[in-house]
Short mmCIF file of C-alpha atoms in Angstrom, two decimals:
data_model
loop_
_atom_site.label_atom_id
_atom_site.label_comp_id
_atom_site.label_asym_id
_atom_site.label_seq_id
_atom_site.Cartn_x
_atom_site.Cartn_y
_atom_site.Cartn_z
CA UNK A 1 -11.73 -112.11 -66.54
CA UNK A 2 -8.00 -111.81 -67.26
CA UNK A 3 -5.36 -114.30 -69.00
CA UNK A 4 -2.51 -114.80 -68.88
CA UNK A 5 0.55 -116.93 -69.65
CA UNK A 6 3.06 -117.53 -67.20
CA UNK A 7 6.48 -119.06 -67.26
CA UNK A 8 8.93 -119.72 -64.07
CA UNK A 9 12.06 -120.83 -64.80
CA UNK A 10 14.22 -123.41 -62.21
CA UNK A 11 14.64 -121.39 -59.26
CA UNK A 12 16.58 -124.54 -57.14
CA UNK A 13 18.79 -126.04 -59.47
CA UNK A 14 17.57 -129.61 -59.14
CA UNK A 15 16.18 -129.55 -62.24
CA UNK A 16 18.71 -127.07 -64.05
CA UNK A 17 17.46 -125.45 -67.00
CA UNK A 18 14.01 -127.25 -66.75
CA UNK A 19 11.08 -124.51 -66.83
CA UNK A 20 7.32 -124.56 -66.42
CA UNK A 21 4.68 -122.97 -67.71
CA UNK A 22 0.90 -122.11 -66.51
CA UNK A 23 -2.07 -120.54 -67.80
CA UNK A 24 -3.86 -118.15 -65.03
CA UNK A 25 -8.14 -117.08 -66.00
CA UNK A 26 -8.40 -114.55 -62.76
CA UNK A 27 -12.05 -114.40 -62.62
CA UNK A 28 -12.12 -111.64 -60.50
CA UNK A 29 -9.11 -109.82 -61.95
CA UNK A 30 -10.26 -106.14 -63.36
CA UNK A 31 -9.14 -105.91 -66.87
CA UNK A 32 -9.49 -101.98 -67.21
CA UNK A 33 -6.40 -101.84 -64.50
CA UNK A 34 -4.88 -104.99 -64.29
CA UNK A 35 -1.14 -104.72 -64.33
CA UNK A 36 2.22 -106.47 -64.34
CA UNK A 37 4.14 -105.20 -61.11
CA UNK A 38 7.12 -107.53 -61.66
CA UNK A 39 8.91 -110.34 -59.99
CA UNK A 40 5.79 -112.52 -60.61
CA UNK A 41 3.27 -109.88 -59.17
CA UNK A 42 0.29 -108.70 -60.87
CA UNK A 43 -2.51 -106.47 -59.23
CA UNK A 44 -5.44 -104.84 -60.15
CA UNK A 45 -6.98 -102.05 -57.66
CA UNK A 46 -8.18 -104.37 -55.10
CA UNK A 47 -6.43 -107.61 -55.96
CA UNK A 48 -3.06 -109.14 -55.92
CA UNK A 49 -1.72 -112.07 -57.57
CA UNK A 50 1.72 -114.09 -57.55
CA UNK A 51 2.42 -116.91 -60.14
CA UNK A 52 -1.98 -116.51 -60.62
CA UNK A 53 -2.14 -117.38 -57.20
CA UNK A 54 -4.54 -114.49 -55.30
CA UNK A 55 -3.01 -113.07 -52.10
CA UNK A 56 -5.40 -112.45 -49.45
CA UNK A 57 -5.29 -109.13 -48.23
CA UNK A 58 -2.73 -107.54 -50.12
CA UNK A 59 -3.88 -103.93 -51.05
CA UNK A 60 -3.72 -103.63 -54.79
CA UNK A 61 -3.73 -99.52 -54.68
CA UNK A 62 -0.68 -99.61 -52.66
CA UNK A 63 1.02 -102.77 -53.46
CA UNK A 64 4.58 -102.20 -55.00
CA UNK A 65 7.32 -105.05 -55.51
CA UNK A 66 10.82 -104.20 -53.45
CA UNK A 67 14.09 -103.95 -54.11
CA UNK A 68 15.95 -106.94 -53.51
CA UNK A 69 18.12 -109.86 -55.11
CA UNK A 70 16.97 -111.47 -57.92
CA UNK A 71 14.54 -114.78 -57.66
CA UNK A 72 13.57 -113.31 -53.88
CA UNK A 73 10.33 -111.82 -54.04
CA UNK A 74 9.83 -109.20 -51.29
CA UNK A 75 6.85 -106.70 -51.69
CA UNK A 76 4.85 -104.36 -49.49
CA UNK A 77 1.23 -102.76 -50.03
CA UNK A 78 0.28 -100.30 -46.51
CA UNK A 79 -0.08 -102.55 -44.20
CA UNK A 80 2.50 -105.71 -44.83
CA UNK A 81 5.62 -106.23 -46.45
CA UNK A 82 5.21 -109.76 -48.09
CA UNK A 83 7.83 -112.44 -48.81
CA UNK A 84 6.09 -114.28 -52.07
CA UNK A 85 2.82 -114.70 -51.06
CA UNK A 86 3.39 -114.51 -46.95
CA UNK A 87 3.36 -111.70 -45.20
CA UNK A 88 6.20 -111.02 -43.34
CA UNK A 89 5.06 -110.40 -40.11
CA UNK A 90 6.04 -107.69 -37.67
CA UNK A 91 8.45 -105.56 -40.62
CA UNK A 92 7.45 -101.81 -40.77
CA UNK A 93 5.77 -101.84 -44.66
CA UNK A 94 6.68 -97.81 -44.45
CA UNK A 95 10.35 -98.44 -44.25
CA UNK A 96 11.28 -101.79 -45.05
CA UNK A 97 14.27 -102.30 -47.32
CA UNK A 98 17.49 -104.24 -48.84
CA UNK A 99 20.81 -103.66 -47.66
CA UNK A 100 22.86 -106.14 -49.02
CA UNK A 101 23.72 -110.00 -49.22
CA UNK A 102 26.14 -111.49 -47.24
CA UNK A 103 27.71 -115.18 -47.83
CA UNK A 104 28.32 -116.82 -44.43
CA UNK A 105 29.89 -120.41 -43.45
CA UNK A 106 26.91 -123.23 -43.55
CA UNK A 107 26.85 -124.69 -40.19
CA UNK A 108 27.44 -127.97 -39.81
CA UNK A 109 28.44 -128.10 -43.65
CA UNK A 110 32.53 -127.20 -43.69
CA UNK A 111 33.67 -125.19 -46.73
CA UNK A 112 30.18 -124.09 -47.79
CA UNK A 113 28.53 -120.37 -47.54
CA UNK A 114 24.81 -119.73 -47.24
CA UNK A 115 23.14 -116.67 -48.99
CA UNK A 116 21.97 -114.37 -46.13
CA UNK A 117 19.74 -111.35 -47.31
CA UNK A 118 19.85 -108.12 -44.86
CA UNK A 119 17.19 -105.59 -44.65
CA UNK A 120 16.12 -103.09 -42.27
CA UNK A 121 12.89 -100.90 -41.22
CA UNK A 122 12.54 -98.14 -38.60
CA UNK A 123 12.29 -101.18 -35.85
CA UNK A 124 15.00 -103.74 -36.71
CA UNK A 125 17.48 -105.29 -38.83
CA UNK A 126 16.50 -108.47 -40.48
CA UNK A 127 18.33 -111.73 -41.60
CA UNK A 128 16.54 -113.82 -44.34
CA UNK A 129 18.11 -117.14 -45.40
CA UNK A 130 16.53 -118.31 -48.66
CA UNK A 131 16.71 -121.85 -50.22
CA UNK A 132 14.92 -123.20 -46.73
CA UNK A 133 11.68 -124.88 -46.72
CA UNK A 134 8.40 -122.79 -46.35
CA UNK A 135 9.95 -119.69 -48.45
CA UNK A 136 13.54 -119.64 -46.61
CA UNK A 137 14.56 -118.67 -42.60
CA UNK A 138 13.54 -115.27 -41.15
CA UNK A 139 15.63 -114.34 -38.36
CA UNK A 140 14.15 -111.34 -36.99
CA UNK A 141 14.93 -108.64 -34.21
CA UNK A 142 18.66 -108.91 -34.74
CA UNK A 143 18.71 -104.97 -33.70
CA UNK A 144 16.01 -104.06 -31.48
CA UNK A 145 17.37 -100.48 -31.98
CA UNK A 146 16.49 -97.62 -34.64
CA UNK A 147 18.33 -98.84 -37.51
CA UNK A 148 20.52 -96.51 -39.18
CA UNK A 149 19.82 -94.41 -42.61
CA UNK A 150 22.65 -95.78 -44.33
CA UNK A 151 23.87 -99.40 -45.31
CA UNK A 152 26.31 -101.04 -42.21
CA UNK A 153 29.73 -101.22 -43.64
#
């Protein structure tokens, strides 16, 4: 077995500067190679937890946390990039990575921007809008194209 503490801060800002904190036994958690991978993440080498919570499938040889903004938990082990504890199905785990963030008008909501998180793999660019329900809006296939090696201007 393996403990240990965990403590999440507000990630939505209804409840500003309100934090929680949980107490994770992983029963089948290896303590001779259990590590912390960041971002929430923890693995041993066959398991993989978020927040305690085991993620079925993940790969905990290969799994490594990504990259990316923080409080936006992207990860990939060999065959999935996740987003939290989803995978993110159809992105290319070999070459899937951040760009950059981009603040775009809100539709429907004048004078506000939306957070819009860009990443690319071999395949496609990507669009992820966080902050949505069920872990935030993927947008996918926005470049059916090779993407390039270097960041769009």
């Amino acid at each position: 077995n393996v403990y240990y503490p965990v403590t999440v801060d507000c990630l939505d800002f209804k409840e500003c500067g309100v934090c929680y904190c949980i107490d994770c036994i992983l029963v089948d958690a290896d303590p001779a190679n259990f590590r912390y991978l960041g971002s929430w993440y923890f693995a041993d080498d066959s398991l993989v937890y978020i927040l305690g919570f085991h993620i079925e499938g993940a790969d905990g040889k290969s799994f490594e946390v990504l990259d990316s903004p923080e409080y936006h938990y992207f990860a990939r082990d060999k065959n999935y990039v996740y987003l939290g504890m989803k995978p993110f199905v159809g992105a290319d785990p070999s070459s899937f990575r951040y760009l950059r963030t981009d603040m775009r008008p809100c539709k429907g909501r004048t004078g506000f921007k939306e957070e819009v998180l860009i990443f690319e793999d071999r395949n496609c660019l990507w669009e992820y809008i966080p902050n949505e329900q069920n872990y935030g809006k993927i947008i996918t296939n926005i470049r059916k194209q090779k993407a390039p090696n270097t960041s769009p201007e």
